[in-house]
């Protein structure tokens, strides 16, 4: 799973208010060339939306984002998500996922946090909030000492089609994440063709970077 995840250069970070939008949203992403999705647990609709995507599109890597409590982590395991993501590092949620054989991508912003997460077996980490924390320059400096350990990062927070390749050019970056590919407003307004267009654009842009 970690290898599969690391092969996807762009992870759409989704905030979905209505679980009925789950299937058309997944279809819009697939049509644009992306078979990965991170549905954030920031809305009441998130678990139902994930369940629908997992049932209807088993070929998709359907992960849960903003997994910050033990209860949410257990819910994710019960749903059969492909991976979990959080803005921070919580050893309890990481353990729960790992105990069920599901990769977890905790958020980090400092060397100590990287070492704590790596120490419990996490090798894919989220660099969040990437833009506000100093962008590609900060990530390059932060990731450098850990390169040889095989730790790799997914920056999110302030990533866009215009700056994504500054991150993807760093060897320690396995993917970028962001809400720009399918914004909360576009999902609520069912702008599926715009989402497909943005997905296609992001996939094409990622291909410009030799990896
Ligand atoms: C996340 O949860 O990863 C971020 O909130 C996404 O940030 P963005 O909206 O700036 O892409």
CSV table of C-alpha atoms and ligand atoms in Angstrom, one decimal:
chain,number,residue,atom,x,y,z
A,1,UNK,CA,0.0,0.0,0.0
A,2,UNK,CA,2.8,2.4,0.8
A,3,UNK,CA,4.3,1.8,-2.6
A,4,UNK,CA,1.0,2.3,-4.3
A,5,UNK,CA,0.4,5.5,-2.4
A,6,UNK,CA,3.9,6.8,-3.1
A,7,UNK,CA,3.1,6.3,-6.9
A,8,UNK,CA,0.4,8.9,-6.8
A,9,UNK,CA,1.9,12.4,-7.2
A,10,UNK,CA,-1.3,14.3,-6.3
A,11,UNK,CA,-3.7,13.6,-3.5
A,12,UNK,CA,-7.0,15.6,-3.6
A,13,UNK,CA,-8.0,16.7,0.0
A,14,UNK,CA,-11.8,16.6,0.1
A,15,UNK,CA,-14.3,18.3,2.3
A,16,UNK,CA,-17.7,16.8,1.5
A,17,UNK,CA,-21.0,17.9,3.0
A,18,UNK,CA,-23.4,15.5,1.3
A,19,UNK,CA,-22.6,11.8,0.9
A,20,UNK,CA,-24.8,11.7,-2.2
A,21,UNK,CA,-21.9,13.7,-3.9
A,22,UNK,CA,-19.4,10.9,-3.2
A,23,UNK,CA,-19.8,8.8,-6.4
A,24,UNK,CA,-20.0,11.7,-8.9
A,25,UNK,CA,-17.0,13.2,-7.2
A,26,UNK,CA,-15.0,10.0,-7.4
A,27,UNK,CA,-16.0,9.6,-11.0
A,28,UNK,CA,-14.8,13.2,-11.8
A,29,UNK,CA,-11.4,12.4,-10.2
A,30,UNK,CA,-11.1,9.1,-12.0
A,31,UNK,CA,-12.0,10.8,-15.3
A,32,UNK,CA,-9.2,13.3,-14.8
A,33,UNK,CA,-6.7,10.5,-14.2
A,34,UNK,CA,-6.5,10.2,-10.4
A,35,UNK,CA,-7.5,7.1,-8.5
A,36,UNK,CA,-6.7,8.4,-5.0
A,37,UNK,CA,-8.8,10.5,-2.6
A,38,UNK,CA,-8.5,11.8,0.9
A,39,UNK,CA,-11.9,12.4,2.4
A,40,UNK,CA,-11.4,14.6,5.5
A,41,UNK,CA,-13.3,13.8,8.7
A,42,UNK,CA,-14.3,17.4,9.0
A,43,UNK,CA,-17.9,16.9,8.1
A,44,UNK,CA,-20.6,14.5,9.4
A,45,UNK,CA,-20.9,13.2,5.8
A,46,UNK,CA,-17.3,12.0,5.6
A,47,UNK,CA,-17.7,8.3,6.9
A,48,UNK,CA,-20.8,7.7,4.6
A,49,UNK,CA,-19.0,9.3,1.7
A,50,UNK,CA,-16.0,7.1,2.2
A,51,UNK,CA,-18.1,4.0,2.5
A,52,UNK,CA,-19.8,4.8,-0.8
A,53,UNK,CA,-16.5,5.4,-2.6
A,54,UNK,CA,-15.0,2.2,-1.2
A,55,UNK,CA,-18.1,0.2,-2.2
A,56,UNK,CA,-18.5,1.6,-5.7
A,57,UNK,CA,-14.9,2.2,-6.7
A,58,UNK,CA,-12.8,-0.6,-5.2
A,59,UNK,CA,-10.0,0.3,-7.6
A,60,UNK,CA,-9.6,3.7,-5.9
A,61,UNK,CA,-7.2,4.4,-3.0
A,62,UNK,CA,-9.7,5.9,-0.6
A,63,UNK,CA,-8.2,7.4,2.5
A,64,UNK,CA,-9.4,9.4,5.4
A,65,UNK,CA,-8.0,12.8,6.4
A,66,UNK,CA,-8.1,14.8,9.5
A,67,UNK,CA,-8.2,11.6,11.6
A,68,UNK,CA,-7.4,13.1,15.0
A,69,UNK,CA,-9.3,11.0,17.6
A,70,UNK,CA,-9.3,7.3,18.6
A,71,UNK,CA,-13.0,7.0,17.7
A,72,UNK,CA,-12.4,8.4,14.2
A,73,UNK,CA,-9.4,6.1,13.7
A,74,UNK,CA,-11.6,3.1,14.7
A,75,UNK,CA,-14.3,4.2,12.3
A,76,UNK,CA,-11.8,4.3,9.5
A,77,UNK,CA,-10.6,0.8,10.3
A,78,UNK,CA,-14.2,-0.4,10.3
A,79,UNK,CA,-14.8,1.3,7.0
A,80,UNK,CA,-11.8,-0.4,5.4
A,81,UNK,CA,-10.0,2.8,4.3
A,82,UNK,CA,-6.8,2.5,2.3
A,83,UNK,CA,-4.8,5.0,4.4
A,84,UNK,CA,-5.2,7.6,7.1
A,85,UNK,CA,-3.9,11.2,7.3
A,86,UNK,CA,-3.8,13.7,10.2
A,87,UNK,CA,-2.5,17.3,10.5
A,88,UNK,CA,-0.4,16.2,13.5
A,89,UNK,CA,1.3,13.1,15.0
A,90,UNK,CA,-0.8,11.1,17.5
A,91,UNK,CA,0.9,7.8,18.5
A,92,UNK,CA,-2.5,6.3,19.5
A,93,UNK,CA,-4.2,6.8,16.1
A,94,UNK,CA,-1.0,5.7,14.3
A,95,UNK,CA,-0.9,2.5,16.3
A,96,UNK,CA,-4.5,1.7,15.7
A,97,UNK,CA,-4.1,2.0,12.0
A,98,UNK,CA,-0.8,0.1,12.0
A,99,UNK,CA,-2.3,-2.7,14.1
A,100,UNK,CA,-4.8,-3.2,11.3
A,101,UNK,CA,-2.2,-3.1,8.6
A,102,UNK,CA,-3.3,0.3,7.2
A,103,UNK,CA,-0.7,3.0,6.5
A,104,UNK,CA,-1.0,6.3,8.4
A,105,UNK,CA,0.5,9.6,7.2
A,106,UNK,CA,0.9,11.8,10.3
A,107,UNK,CA,1.5,15.6,10.0
A,108,UNK,CA,4.9,16.9,11.0
A,109,UNK,CA,6.5,20.3,11.1
A,110,UNK,CA,9.8,19.9,13.0
A,111,UNK,CA,12.8,17.5,13.2
A,112,UNK,CA,11.5,16.1,16.6
A,113,UNK,CA,8.1,15.3,15.1
A,114,UNK,CA,9.7,13.6,12.1
A,115,UNK,CA,11.8,11.5,14.5
A,116,UNK,CA,8.8,10.6,16.7
A,117,UNK,CA,6.8,9.5,13.7
A,118,UNK,CA,9.6,7.7,12.1
A,119,UNK,CA,10.4,6.0,15.4
A,120,UNK,CA,7.0,4.3,15.4
A,121,UNK,CA,7.4,3.2,11.8
A,122,UNK,CA,5.9,6.0,9.7
A,123,UNK,CA,7.9,6.7,6.6
A,124,UNK,CA,5.3,8.7,4.6
A,125,UNK,CA,4.7,12.0,6.4
A,126,UNK,CA,2.5,15.0,5.7
A,127,UNK,CA,4.2,18.4,5.8
A,128,UNK,CA,1.5,20.7,7.1
A,129,UNK,CA,0.8,23.6,6.7
A,130,UNK,CA,3.3,23.6,4.0
A,131,UNK,CA,2.9,27.1,2.6
A,132,UNK,CA,2.6,29.0,5.9
A,133,UNK,CA,5.6,27.0,7.3
A,134,UNK,CA,8.0,28.2,4.7
A,135,UNK,CA,7.1,26.2,1.5
A,136,UNK,CA,9.5,24.2,-0.5
A,137,UNK,CA,12.6,25.9,0.9
A,138,UNK,CA,11.6,24.9,4.5
A,139,UNK,CA,10.7,21.4,3.5
A,140,UNK,CA,14.0,20.9,1.6
A,141,UNK,CA,16.0,22.0,4.7
A,142,UNK,CA,13.8,19.9,7.1
A,143,UNK,CA,13.9,16.8,5.0
A,144,UNK,CA,17.6,16.8,4.2
A,145,UNK,CA,18.9,15.0,7.3
A,146,UNK,CA,16.3,12.2,6.9
A,147,UNK,CA,16.7,11.5,3.2
A,148,UNK,CA,18.9,8.4,3.8
A,149,UNK,CA,16.3,6.9,6.1
A,150,UNK,CA,13.8,6.8,3.3
A,151,UNK,CA,11.4,9.2,4.9
A,152,UNK,CA,9.2,10.9,2.3
A,153,UNK,CA,6.8,13.8,2.5
A,154,UNK,CA,3.4,15.0,1.1
A,155,UNK,CA,3.2,18.8,1.6
A,156,UNK,CA,-0.3,20.1,2.0
A,157,UNK,CA,-1.7,23.5,3.0
A,158,UNK,CA,-1.3,26.2,0.4
A,159,UNK,CA,-0.3,23.9,-2.5
A,160,UNK,CA,-1.7,24.8,-5.9
A,161,UNK,CA,-1.3,23.9,-9.5
A,162,UNK,CA,1.2,26.8,-9.8
A,163,UNK,CA,3.5,25.8,-7.0
A,164,UNK,CA,3.1,22.0,-6.8
A,165,UNK,CA,6.1,21.2,-8.9
A,166,UNK,CA,8.4,23.3,-6.7
A,167,UNK,CA,7.6,20.6,-4.1
A,168,UNK,CA,7.5,17.6,-6.4
A,169,UNK,CA,11.0,18.5,-7.6
A,170,UNK,CA,12.4,17.7,-4.2
A,171,UNK,CA,13.5,14.0,-4.1
A,172,UNK,CA,12.0,13.6,-0.6
A,173,UNK,CA,8.5,14.5,-1.8
A,174,UNK,CA,6.3,11.6,-2.9
A,175,UNK,CA,3.1,13.6,-3.5
A,176,UNK,CA,1.4,16.9,-2.9
A,177,UNK,CA,-2.0,17.2,-1.4
A,178,UNK,CA,-4.6,20.0,-1.7
A,179,UNK,CA,-8.1,21.0,-1.8
A,180,UNK,CA,-7.7,23.1,-5.0
A,181,UNK,CA,-8.4,20.0,-7.2
A,182,UNK,CA,-12.0,19.7,-5.9
A,183,UNK,CA,-12.9,22.6,-3.6
A,184,UNK,CA,-15.7,22.3,-1.0
A,185,UNK,CA,-17.7,24.9,-3.0
A,186,UNK,CA,-17.2,23.1,-6.3
A,187,UNK,CA,-18.4,19.8,-4.8
A,188,UNK,CA,-21.4,21.5,-3.2
A,189,UNK,CA,-22.2,23.0,-6.6
A,190,UNK,CA,-21.6,19.7,-8.4
A,191,UNK,CA,-19.1,21.2,-10.7
A,192,UNK,CA,-17.9,17.8,-11.9
A,193,UNK,CA,-16.4,18.8,-15.2
A,194,UNK,CA,-14.4,21.6,-13.6
A,195,UNK,CA,-13.1,19.1,-11.1
A,196,UNK,CA,-12.1,16.7,-13.9
A,197,UNK,CA,-10.4,19.5,-15.7
A,198,UNK,CA,-8.4,20.5,-12.6
A,199,UNK,CA,-7.5,16.9,-11.9
A,200,UNK,CA,-6.2,16.4,-15.5
A,201,UNK,CA,-4.3,19.7,-15.2
A,202,UNK,CA,-2.6,18.6,-11.9
A,203,UNK,CA,-1.7,15.1,-13.3
A,204,UNK,CA,-0.2,16.7,-16.5
A,205,UNK,CA,1.7,19.2,-14.4
A,206,UNK,CA,3.1,16.5,-12.2
A,207,UNK,CA,4.4,14.6,-15.2
A,208,UNK,CA,6.6,17.6,-16.1
A,209,UNK,CA,8.8,16.7,-13.1
A,210,UNK,CA,11.3,13.9,-13.7
A,211,UNK,CA,10.9,11.4,-10.8
B,1,LIG,C1,-5.2,19.7,4.5
B,1,LIG,O1,-6.0,19.3,5.3
B,1,LIG,O2,-4.3,19.0,4.0
B,1,LIG,C2,-5.2,21.1,4.1
B,1,LIG,O3,-6.2,21.8,4.8
B,1,LIG,C3,-5.4,21.4,2.6
B,1,LIG,O4,-5.0,22.6,2.5
B,1,LIG,P1,-5.4,23.5,1.2
B,1,LIG,O5,-6.9,23.8,1.4
B,1,LIG,O6,-4.6,24.8,1.3
B,1,LIG,O7,-5.1,22.8,0.0
